[in-house]
Every structure is written in C-alpha cells, then in structure tokens.
mmCIF file of C-alpha atoms in Angstrom:
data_model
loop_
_atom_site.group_PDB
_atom_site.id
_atom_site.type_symbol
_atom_site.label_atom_id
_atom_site.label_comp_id
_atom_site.label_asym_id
_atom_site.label_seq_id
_atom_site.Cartn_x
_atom_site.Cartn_y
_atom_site.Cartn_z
ATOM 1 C CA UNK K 3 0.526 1.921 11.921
ATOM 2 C CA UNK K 4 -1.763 -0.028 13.949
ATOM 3 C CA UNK K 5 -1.334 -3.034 15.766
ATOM 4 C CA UNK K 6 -2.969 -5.725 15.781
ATOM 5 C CA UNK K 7 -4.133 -8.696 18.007
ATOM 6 C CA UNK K 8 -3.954 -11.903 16.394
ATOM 7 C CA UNK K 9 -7.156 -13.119 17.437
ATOM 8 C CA UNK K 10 -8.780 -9.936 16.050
ATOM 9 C CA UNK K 11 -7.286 -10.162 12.659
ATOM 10 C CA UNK K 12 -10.388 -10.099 10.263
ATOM 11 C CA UNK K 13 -9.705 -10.412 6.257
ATOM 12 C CA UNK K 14 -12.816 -8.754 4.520
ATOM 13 C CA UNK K 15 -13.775 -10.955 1.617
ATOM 14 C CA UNK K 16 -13.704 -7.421 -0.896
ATOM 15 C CA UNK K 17 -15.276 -8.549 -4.003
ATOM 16 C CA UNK K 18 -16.148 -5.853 -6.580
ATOM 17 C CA UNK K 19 -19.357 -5.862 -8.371
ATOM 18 C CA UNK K 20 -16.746 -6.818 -11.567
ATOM 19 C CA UNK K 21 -16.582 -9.957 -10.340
ATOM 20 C CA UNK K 22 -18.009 -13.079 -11.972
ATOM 21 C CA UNK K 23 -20.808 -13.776 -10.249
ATOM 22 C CA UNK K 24 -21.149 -18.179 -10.983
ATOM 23 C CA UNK K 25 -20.438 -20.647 -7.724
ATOM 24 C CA UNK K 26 -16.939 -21.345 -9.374
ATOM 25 C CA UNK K 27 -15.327 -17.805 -9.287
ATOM 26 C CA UNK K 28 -17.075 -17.511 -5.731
ATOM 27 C CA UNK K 29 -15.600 -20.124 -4.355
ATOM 28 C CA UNK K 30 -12.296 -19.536 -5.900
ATOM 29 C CA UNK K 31 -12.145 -16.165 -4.185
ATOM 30 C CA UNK K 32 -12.775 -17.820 -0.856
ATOM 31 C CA UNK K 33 -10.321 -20.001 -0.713
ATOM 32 C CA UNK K 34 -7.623 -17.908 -1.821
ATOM 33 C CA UNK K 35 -8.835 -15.203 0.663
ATOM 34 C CA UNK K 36 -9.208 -17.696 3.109
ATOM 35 C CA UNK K 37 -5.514 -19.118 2.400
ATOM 36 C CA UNK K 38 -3.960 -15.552 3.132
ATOM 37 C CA UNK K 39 -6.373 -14.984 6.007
ATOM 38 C CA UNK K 40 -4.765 -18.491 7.697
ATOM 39 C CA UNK K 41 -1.415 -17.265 6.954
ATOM 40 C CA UNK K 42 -1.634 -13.571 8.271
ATOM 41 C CA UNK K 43 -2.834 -15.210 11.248
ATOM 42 C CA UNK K 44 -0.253 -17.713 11.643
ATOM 43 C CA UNK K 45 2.517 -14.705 11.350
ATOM 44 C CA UNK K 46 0.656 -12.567 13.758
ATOM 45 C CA UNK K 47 0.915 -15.418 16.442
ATOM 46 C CA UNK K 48 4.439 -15.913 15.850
ATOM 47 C CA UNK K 49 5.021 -11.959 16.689
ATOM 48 C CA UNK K 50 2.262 -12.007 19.320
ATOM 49 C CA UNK K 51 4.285 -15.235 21.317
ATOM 50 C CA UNK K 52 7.399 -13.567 20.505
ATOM 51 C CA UNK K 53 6.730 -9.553 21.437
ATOM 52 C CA UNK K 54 3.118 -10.412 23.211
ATOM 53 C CA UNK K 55 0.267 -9.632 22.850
ATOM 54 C CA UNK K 56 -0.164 -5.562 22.475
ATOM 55 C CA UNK K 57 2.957 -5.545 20.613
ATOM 56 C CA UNK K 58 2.117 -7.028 17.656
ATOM 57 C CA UNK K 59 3.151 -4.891 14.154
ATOM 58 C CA UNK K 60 2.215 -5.867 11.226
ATOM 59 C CA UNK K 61 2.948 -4.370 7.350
ATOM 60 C CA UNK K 62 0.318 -2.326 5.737
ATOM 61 C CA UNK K 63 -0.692 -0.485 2.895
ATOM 62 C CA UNK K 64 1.531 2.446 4.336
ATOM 63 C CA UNK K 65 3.915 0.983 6.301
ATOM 64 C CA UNK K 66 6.908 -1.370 5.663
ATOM 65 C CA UNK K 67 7.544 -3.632 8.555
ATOM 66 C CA UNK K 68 10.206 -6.628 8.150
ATOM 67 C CA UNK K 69 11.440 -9.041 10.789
ATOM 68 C CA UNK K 70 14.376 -10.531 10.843
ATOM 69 C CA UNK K 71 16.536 -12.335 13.916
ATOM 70 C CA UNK K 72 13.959 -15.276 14.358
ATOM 71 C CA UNK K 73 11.585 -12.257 15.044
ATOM 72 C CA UNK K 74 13.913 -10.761 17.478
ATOM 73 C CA UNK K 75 14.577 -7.730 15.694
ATOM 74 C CA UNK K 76 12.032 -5.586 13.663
ATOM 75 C CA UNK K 77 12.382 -2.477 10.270
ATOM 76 C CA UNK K 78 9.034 -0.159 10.579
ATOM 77 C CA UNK K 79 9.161 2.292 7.578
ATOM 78 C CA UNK K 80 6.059 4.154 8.341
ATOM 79 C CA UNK K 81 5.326 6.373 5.040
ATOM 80 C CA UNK K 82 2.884 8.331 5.835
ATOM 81 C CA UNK K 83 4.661 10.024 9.109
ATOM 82 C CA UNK K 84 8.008 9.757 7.280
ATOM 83 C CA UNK K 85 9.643 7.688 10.030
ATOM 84 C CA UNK K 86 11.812 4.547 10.504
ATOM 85 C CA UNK K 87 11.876 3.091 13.420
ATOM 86 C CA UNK K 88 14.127 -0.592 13.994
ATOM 87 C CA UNK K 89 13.548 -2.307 17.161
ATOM 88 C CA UNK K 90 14.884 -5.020 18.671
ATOM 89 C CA UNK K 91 14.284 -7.630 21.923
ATOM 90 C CA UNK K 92 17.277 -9.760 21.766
ATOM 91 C CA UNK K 93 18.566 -10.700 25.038
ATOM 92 C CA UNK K 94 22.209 -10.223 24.138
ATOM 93 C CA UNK K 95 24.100 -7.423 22.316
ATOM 94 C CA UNK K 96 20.867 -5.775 20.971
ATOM 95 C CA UNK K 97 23.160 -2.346 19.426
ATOM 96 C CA UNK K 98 24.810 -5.353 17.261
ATOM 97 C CA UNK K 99 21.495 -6.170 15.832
ATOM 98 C CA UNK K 100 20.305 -2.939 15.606
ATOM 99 C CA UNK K 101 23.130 -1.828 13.825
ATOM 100 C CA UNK K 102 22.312 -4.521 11.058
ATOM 101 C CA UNK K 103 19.277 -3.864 10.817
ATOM 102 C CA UNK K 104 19.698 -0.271 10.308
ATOM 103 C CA UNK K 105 21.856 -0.548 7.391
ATOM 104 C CA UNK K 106 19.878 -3.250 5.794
ATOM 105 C CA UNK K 107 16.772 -1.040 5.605
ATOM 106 C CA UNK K 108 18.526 1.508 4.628
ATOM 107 C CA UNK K 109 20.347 0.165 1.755
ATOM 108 C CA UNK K 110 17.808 -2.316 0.438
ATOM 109 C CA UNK K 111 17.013 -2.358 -2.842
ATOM 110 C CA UNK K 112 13.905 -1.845 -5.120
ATOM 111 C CA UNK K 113 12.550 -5.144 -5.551
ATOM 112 C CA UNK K 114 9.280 -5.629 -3.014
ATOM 113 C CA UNK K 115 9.167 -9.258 -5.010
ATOM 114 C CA UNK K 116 12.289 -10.354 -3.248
ATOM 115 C CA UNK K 117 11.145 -9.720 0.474
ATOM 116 C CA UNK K 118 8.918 -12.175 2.291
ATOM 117 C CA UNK K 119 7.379 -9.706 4.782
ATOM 118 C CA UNK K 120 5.275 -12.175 6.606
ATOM 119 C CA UNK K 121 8.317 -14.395 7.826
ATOM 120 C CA UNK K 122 11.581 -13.612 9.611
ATOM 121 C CA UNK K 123 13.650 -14.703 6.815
ATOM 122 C CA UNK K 124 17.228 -12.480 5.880
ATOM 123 C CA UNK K 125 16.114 -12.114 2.867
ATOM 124 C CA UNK K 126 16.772 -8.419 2.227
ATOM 125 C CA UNK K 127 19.331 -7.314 -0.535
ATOM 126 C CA UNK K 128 21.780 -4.360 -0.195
ATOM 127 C CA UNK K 129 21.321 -2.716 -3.657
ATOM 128 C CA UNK K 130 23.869 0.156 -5.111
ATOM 129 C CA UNK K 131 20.638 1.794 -5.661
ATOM 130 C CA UNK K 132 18.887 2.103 -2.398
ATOM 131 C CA UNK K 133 15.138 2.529 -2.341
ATOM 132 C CA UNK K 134 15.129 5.202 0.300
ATOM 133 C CA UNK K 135 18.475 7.112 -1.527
ATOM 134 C CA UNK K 136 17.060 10.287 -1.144
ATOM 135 C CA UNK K 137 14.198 10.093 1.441
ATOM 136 C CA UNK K 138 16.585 9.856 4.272
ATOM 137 C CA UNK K 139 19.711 11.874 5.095
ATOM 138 C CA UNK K 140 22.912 11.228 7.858
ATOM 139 C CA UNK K 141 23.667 13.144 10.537
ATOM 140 C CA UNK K 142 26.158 15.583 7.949
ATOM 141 C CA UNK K 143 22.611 16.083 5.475
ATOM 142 C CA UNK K 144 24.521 13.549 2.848
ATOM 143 C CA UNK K 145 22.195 10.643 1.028
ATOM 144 C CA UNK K 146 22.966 6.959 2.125
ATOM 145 C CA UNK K 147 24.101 5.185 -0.844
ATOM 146 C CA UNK K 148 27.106 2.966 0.438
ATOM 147 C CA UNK K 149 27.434 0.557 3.050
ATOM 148 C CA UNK K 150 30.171 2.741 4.482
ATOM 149 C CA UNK K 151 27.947 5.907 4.154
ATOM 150 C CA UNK K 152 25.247 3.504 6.569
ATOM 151 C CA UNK K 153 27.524 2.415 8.287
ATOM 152 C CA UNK K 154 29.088 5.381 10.102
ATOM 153 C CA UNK K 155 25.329 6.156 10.289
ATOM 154 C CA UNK K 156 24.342 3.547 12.106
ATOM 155 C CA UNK K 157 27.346 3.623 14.776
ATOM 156 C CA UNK K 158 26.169 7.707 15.065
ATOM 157 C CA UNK K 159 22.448 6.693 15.641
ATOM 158 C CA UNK K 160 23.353 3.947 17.999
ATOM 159 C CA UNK K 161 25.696 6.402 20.130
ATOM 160 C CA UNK K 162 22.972 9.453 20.423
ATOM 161 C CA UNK K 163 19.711 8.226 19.386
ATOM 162 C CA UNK K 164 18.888 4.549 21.221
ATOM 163 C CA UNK K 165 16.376 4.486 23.502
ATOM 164 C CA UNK K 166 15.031 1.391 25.636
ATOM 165 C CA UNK K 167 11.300 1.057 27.073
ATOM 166 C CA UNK K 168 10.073 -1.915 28.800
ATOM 167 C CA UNK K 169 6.989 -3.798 27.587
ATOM 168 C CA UNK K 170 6.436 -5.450 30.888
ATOM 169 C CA UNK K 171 8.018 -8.646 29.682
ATOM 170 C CA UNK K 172 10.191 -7.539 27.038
ATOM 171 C CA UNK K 173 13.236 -4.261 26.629
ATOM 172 C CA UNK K 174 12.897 -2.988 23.700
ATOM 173 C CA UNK K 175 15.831 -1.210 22.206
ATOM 174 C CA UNK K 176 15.257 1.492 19.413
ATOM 175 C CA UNK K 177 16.281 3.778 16.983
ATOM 176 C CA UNK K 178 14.057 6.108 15.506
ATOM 177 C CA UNK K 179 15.006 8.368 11.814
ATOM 178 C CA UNK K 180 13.388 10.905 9.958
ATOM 179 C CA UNK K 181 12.703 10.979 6.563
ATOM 180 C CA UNK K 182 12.829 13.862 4.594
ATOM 181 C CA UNK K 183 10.193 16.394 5.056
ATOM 182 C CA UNK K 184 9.483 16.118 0.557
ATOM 183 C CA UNK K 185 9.859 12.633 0.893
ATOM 184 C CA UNK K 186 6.741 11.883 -0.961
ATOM 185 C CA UNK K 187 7.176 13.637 -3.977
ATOM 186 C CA UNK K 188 10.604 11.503 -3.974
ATOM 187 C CA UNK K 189 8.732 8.705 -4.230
ATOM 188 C CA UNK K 190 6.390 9.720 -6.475
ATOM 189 C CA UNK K 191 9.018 11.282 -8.682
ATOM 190 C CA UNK K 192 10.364 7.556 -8.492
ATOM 191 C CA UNK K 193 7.057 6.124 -10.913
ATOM 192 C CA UNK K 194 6.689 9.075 -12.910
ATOM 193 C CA UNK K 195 7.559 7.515 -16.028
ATOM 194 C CA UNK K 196 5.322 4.542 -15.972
ATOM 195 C CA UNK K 197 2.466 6.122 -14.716
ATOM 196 C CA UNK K 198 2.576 8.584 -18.171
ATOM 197 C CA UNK K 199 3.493 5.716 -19.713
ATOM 198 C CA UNK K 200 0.191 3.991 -18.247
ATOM 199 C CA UNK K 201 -1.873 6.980 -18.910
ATOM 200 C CA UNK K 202 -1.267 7.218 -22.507
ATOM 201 C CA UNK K 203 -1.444 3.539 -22.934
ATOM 202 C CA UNK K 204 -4.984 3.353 -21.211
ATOM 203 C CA UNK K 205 -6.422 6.829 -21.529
ATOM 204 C CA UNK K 206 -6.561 7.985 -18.028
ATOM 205 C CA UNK K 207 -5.736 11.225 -16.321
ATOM 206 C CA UNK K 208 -2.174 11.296 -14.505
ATOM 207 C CA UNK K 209 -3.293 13.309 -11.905
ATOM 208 C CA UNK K 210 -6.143 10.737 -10.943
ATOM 209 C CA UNK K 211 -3.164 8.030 -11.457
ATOM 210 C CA UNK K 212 -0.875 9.707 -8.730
ATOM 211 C CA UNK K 213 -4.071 10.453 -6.699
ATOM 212 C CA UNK K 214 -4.724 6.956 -6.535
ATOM 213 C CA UNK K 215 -1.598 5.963 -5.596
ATOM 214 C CA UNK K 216 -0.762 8.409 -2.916
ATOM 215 C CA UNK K 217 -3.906 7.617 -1.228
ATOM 216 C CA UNK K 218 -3.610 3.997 -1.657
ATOM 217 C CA UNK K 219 -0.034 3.643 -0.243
ATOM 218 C CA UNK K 220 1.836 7.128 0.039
ATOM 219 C CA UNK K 221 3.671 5.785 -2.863
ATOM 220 C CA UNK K 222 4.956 2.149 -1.345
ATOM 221 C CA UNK K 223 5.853 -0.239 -3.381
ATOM 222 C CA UNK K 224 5.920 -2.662 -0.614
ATOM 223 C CA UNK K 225 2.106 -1.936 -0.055
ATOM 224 C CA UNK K 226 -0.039 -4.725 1.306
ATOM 225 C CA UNK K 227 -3.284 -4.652 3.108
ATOM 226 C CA UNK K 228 -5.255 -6.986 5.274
ATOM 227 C CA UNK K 229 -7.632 -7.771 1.962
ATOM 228 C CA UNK K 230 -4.343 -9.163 0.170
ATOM 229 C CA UNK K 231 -4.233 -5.755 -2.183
ATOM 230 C CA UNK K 232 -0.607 -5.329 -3.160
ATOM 231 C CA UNK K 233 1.598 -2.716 -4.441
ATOM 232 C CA UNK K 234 1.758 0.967 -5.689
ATOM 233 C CA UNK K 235 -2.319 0.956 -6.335
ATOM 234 C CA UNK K 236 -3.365 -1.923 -3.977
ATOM 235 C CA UNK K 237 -4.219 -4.235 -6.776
ATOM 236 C CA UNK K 238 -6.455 -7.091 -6.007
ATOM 237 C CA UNK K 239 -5.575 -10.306 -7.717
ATOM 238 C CA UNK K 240 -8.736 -11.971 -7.571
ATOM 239 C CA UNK K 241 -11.334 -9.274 -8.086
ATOM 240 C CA UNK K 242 -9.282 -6.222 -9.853
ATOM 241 C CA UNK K 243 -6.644 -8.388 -11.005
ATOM 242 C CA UNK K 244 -8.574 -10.849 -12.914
ATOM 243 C CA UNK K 245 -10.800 -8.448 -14.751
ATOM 244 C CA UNK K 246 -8.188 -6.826 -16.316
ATOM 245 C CA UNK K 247 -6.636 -9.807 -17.198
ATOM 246 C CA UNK K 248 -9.730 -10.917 -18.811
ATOM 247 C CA UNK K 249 -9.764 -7.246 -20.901
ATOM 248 C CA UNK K 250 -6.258 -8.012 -22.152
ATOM 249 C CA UNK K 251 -7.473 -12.132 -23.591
ATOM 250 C CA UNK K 252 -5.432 -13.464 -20.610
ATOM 251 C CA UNK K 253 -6.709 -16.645 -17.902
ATOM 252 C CA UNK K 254 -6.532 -16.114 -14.561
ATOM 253 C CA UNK K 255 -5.334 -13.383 -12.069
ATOM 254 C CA UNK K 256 -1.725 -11.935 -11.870
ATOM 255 C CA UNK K 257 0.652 -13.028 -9.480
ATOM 256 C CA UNK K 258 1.935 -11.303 -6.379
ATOM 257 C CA UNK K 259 5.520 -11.095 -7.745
ATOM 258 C CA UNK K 260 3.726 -9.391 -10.913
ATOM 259 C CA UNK K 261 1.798 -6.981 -8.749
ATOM 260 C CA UNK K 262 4.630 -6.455 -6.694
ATOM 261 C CA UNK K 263 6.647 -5.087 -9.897
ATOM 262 C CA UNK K 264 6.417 -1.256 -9.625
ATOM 263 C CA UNK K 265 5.375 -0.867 -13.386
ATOM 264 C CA UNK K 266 3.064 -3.951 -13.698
ATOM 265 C CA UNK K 267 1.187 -2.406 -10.571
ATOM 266 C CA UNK K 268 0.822 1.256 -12.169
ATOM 267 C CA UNK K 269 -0.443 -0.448 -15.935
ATOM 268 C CA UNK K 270 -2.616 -3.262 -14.235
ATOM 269 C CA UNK K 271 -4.252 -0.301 -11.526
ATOM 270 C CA UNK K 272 -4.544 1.699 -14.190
ATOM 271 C CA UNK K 273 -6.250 -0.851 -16.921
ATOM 272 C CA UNK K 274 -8.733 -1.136 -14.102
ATOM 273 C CA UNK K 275 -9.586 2.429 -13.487
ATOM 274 C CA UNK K 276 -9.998 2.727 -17.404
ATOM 275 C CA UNK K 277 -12.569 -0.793 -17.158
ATOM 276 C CA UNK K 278 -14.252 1.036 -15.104
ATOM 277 C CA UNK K 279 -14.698 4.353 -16.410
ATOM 278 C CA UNK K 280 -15.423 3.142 -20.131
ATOM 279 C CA UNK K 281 -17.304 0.122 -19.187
ATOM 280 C CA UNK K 282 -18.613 -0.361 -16.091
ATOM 281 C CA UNK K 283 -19.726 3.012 -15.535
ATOM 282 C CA UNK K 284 -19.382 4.229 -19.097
ATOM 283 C CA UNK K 285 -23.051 4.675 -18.822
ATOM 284 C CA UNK K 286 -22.753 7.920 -16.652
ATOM 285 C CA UNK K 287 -22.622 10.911 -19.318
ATOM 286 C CA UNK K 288 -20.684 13.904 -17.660
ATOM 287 C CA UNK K 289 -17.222 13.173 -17.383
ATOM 288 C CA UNK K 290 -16.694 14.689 -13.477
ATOM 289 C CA UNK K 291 -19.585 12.971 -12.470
ATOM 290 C CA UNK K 292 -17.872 9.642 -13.930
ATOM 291 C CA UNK K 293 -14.676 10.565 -12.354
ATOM 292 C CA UNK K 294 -16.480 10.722 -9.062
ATOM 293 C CA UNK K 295 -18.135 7.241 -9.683
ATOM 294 C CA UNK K 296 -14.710 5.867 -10.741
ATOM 295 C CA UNK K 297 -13.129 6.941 -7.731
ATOM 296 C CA UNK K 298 -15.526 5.594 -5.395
ATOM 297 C CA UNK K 299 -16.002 2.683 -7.475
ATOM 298 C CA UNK K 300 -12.101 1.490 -7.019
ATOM 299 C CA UNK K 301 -12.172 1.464 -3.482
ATOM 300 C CA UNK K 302 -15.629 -0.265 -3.064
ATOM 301 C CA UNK K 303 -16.895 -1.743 -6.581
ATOM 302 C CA UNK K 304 -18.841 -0.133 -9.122
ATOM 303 C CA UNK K 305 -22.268 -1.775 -8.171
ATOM 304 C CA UNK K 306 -21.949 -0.411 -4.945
ATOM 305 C CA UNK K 307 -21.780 3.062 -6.575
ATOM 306 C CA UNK K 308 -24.621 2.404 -8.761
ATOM 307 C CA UNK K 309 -27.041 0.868 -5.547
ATOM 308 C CA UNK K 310 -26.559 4.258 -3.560
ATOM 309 C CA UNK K 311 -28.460 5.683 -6.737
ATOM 310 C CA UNK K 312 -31.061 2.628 -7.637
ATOM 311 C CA UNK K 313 -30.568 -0.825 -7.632
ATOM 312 C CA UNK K 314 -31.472 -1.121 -11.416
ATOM 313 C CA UNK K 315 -28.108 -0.340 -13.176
ATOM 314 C CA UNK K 316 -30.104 1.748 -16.096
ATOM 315 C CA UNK K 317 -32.287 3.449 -13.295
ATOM 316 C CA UNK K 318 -29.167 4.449 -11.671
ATOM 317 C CA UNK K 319 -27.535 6.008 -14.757
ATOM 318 C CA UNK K 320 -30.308 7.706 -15.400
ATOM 319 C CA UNK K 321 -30.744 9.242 -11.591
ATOM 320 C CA UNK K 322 -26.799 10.009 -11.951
ATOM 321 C CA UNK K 323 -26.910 11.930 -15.571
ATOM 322 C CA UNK K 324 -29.922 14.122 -14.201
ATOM 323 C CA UNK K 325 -27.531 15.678 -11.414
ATOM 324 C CA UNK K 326 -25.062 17.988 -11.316
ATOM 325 C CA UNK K 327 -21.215 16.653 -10.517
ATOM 326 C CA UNK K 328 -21.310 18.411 -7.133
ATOM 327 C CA UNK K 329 -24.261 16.465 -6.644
ATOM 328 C CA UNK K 330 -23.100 13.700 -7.334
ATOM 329 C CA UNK K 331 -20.156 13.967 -5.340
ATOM 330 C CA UNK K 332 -22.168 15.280 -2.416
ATOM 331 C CA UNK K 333 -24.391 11.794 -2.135
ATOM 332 C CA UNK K 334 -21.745 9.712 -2.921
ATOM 333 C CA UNK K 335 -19.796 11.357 -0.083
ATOM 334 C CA UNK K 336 -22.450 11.069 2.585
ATOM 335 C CA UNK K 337 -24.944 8.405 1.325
ATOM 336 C CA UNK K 338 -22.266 5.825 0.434
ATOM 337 C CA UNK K 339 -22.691 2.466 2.622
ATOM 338 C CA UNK K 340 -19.100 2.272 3.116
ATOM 339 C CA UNK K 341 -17.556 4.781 5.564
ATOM 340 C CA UNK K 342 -14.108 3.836 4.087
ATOM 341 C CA UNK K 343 -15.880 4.264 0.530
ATOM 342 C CA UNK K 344 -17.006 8.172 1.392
ATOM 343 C CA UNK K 345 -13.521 9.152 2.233
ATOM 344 C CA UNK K 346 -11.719 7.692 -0.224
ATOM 345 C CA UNK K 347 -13.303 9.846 -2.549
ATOM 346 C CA UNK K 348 -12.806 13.067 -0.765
ATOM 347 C CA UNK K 349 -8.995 11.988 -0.266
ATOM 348 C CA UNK K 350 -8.794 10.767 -4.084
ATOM 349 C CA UNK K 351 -10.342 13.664 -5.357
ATOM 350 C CA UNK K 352 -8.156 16.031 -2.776
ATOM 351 C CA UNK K 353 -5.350 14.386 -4.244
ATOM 352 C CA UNK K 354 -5.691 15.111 -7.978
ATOM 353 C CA UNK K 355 -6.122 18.350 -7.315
ATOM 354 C CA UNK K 356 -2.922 19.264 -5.675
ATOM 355 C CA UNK K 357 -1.230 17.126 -9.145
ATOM 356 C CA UNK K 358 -3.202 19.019 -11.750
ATOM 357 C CA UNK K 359 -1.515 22.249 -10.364
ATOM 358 C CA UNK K 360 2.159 20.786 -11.230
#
C-alpha cells in the first residue's frame, strides 16, 4: 500500500471508449469525477494534518484502511501481503485503542456498504459472521468468530506483539497479524457461487471471472481505487456502470452501495466483460484472440485496444483476425499505450490459467 501526499493525489478521468461520446455524458463524468477527486483530497488532508505529511494511508483496490478515533487510530488490511496492521497516535492509553480496534477489524462483518472509509466515523459492525473468519487465526491456530475469541486475542497481541516507532512528530503504536498463508482462495471460495451464477447468466468463462477479480482486488470486497472503481471487479459507475445499465433497459449508473454489494459487483463486472466480448469487440473472429482484446479492453477501454491495431474500427478487426492469438497477445503486451494496460493482461491472463486447472 502506498502512501500518498495530499497535494499529489491525481484522479485520472478513465473513460472507456463505451462511453457516450455527446457534451452531456462528458460533462456528467467530470463532475462526478471531479466531486470524488475534491473529496479524496479533503480526507487525505485531514490524515496528512493529523499523521503528517509522509504518513498519509489511504484505502485501495487491495488494501482496507479505516480510521476511527477522530483519525487517531487506523485498521490496514493489506490483501495482497496478507497482513493487518492497526496503528494508533493517541496521546493517552494507546493499548486501549488498539485493543478496540483490533477486535473491530477482526469481527466486522460483510457489508463494505455500511463502512464510510473516507471519514473517521465508528461505523463498523461486529457481525456473528466475520469477514476475515477464516483468513486469520489466534495465537492457539483457532478462527476468530466471537468477541471473546478477539478478545483474549487482542490482550495476547498487545502483551507480545506492540511495537512503537517515532515519526518525528508522532509515536506510533502497532500491532501487526498475519493472515493465513491460503487466504486468497478463502476469499475467493467466499464468491464462488455468484460468480457461476454470473457466468451462466452472461456467458462468460469462470476462470476469466476469478482472474479478473483476483487481479483487480485480491478478492476485496471493500475495493476502491483512486478512479472511484469499487468492489470485487472495480466497477466504474459512470463509464462501466452505465453501459451495462443501458444493456439491461435501465437510466443511469448504479450506485456505490449497489456496487459495493458482493453479488451486484460480480453480475454488473461480469455483464460488462460479456458487452464487450459480444459487442464491442464481437468483431474479432478467434475466440483467444477476443479473450486477449477483452482483457485488455476492461482495464483500458476497447477503443484503445482497437487504435494499437488501426484507428478505423473495421481496419482494426481486420489487422486482428489475420494474426495468430500469440500475436495478438504479443502486440497488445508490448505495443499497448498504457503501461498499466500491458500488464494487466499478462496478470489477467496468468490468472485464468492457474483457475482452469481447478
């Protein structure tokens, strides 16, 4: 997880080439990139004032970060290194605070719609079925379901585990746990159901579903980026979002609660990867070389795909059909404009491949 300075907090305007291309939609887009773009800076300053300036942690695609304590005290789920880390500045009884915050992120539930990440509010619920019940273990190998369970947890972390370092203005006081070393396939075990409920519904591979969604946010369902994309497949409601709503006779975009929702994530991402490889690029004839395309076009847009081949649309199809798939792949991993773009593909496609062998 990286952090960030508050004055260097960019929000790319993403726009796919699915996008409505009149003044209206345009403008639309702006401002409601624009609105999140003020707010994400607004939060950052608070933290930035608060923990200064090279301290500042923000939540991401892959990482779960919640403040709480008037921004005193701080839950860092980092998913991809299968660590949580709480920290805390407050002046006075930090193991107190600590201790609460442990069990809260412990025990808290399964509801990413319920939690305002980008304010300090106390806003998360202990469930009876934790979100992490599984992924993390106490110091006797035993799941944390129970507040009692966490709680004798907490006390044994806080006796052999905190640690203090000094930021120069600031002591920071931390504990740091493990997660499980499978805890992935946890989660993806988790969303199992509604992504072969998706795939049937929509007519996409599983594998590619699961692909998309570990490489998108290692299978958070608190996922948000710095381009507003949110949930399990980093669903954009203004670009992604409203084209499939548009597919399915519906005006508008979805909400963030609705992308938020585990299952409305995986059948929203999902519509949109089949929008795109029946329409949008339902022009390229082999189906690897599509899958390719499809791939590359979720992260970055499908025009994008098609301009690295010809900027005439039919042209394009035409280049792509008169390769081979490793072809294909091979420019679309190395010619690609987007750096971000090239990767994703090798990751995506890395991905599937390690889920068509289950």
């Amino acid at each position: 997880m990286k952090k960030f300075l508050a004055l260097a907090l960019v929000v790319p305007l993403l726009i796919s080439c699915s996008s409505k291309k009149d003044d209206a939609y345009n403008e639309a887009f702006v401002k409601d990139t624009n609105g999140f773009d003020i707010l994400m800076g607004q939060f950052a300053h608070n933290i930035e004032n608060i923990w200064g300036m090279k301290e500042v942690l923000i939540a991401g695609p892959k990482d779960y970060v919640k403040y709480t304590d008037q921004y005193l005290t701080r839950s860092h789920i980092n998913f991809d290194d299968g660590t949580i880390t709480i920290e805390t500045i407050a002046g006075t009884e930090p193991a107190a605070h600590l201790r609460q915050a442990i069990i809260n992120t412990l025990l808290m539930g399964d509801d990413p719609g319920s939690i305002d990440l980008y304010s300090d509010a106390n806003d998360v619920v202990i469930s009876k079925e934790p979100f992490l019940y599984g992924q993390v273990v106490d110091n006797t190998g035993q799941p944390i379901r129970w507040e009692g369970r966490a709680s004798k947890f907490a006390d044994y972390l806080l006796q052999t585990r905190m640690k203090s370092r000094s930021t120069g203005l600031k002591i920071v006081y931390s504990v740091t746990i493990n997660l499980v070393p499978n805890h992935l396939d946890k989660r993806a075990h988790k969303y199992l159901g509604m992504v072969r409920k998706a795939s049937k519904k929509y007519g996409v591979d599983e594998s590619l579903i699961l692909a998309i969604m570990q490489t998108e946010s290692s299978f958070n369902p608190y996922a948000v980026s710095h381009a507003d994309a949110l949930g399990l497949m980093q669903v954009v409601q203004h670009s992604a979002g409203v084209d499939v709503f548009k597919s399915q006779g519906k005006w508008g975009k979805p909400s963030r609660s609705f992308l938020f929702d585990p299952e409305s994530n995986i059948d929203t991402g999902t519509a949109y990867l089949a929008i795109l490889q029946e329409s949008y690029l339902g022009g390229i004839d082999n189906p690897t070389s599509r899958r390719y395309a499809v791939i590359t076009a979720y992260n970055g847009g499908a025009g994008s795909v098609l301009r690295v081949f010809n900027n005439d649309k039919n042209r394009a199809f035409s280049i792509i059909n008169s390769m081979t798939p490793g072809d294909v792949y091979q420019v679309l991993t190395t010619r690609h404009p987007s750096a971000e773009s090239r990767h994703y593909l090798y990751k995506v496609n890395t991905a599937q491949k390690s889920y068509r062998r289950r």
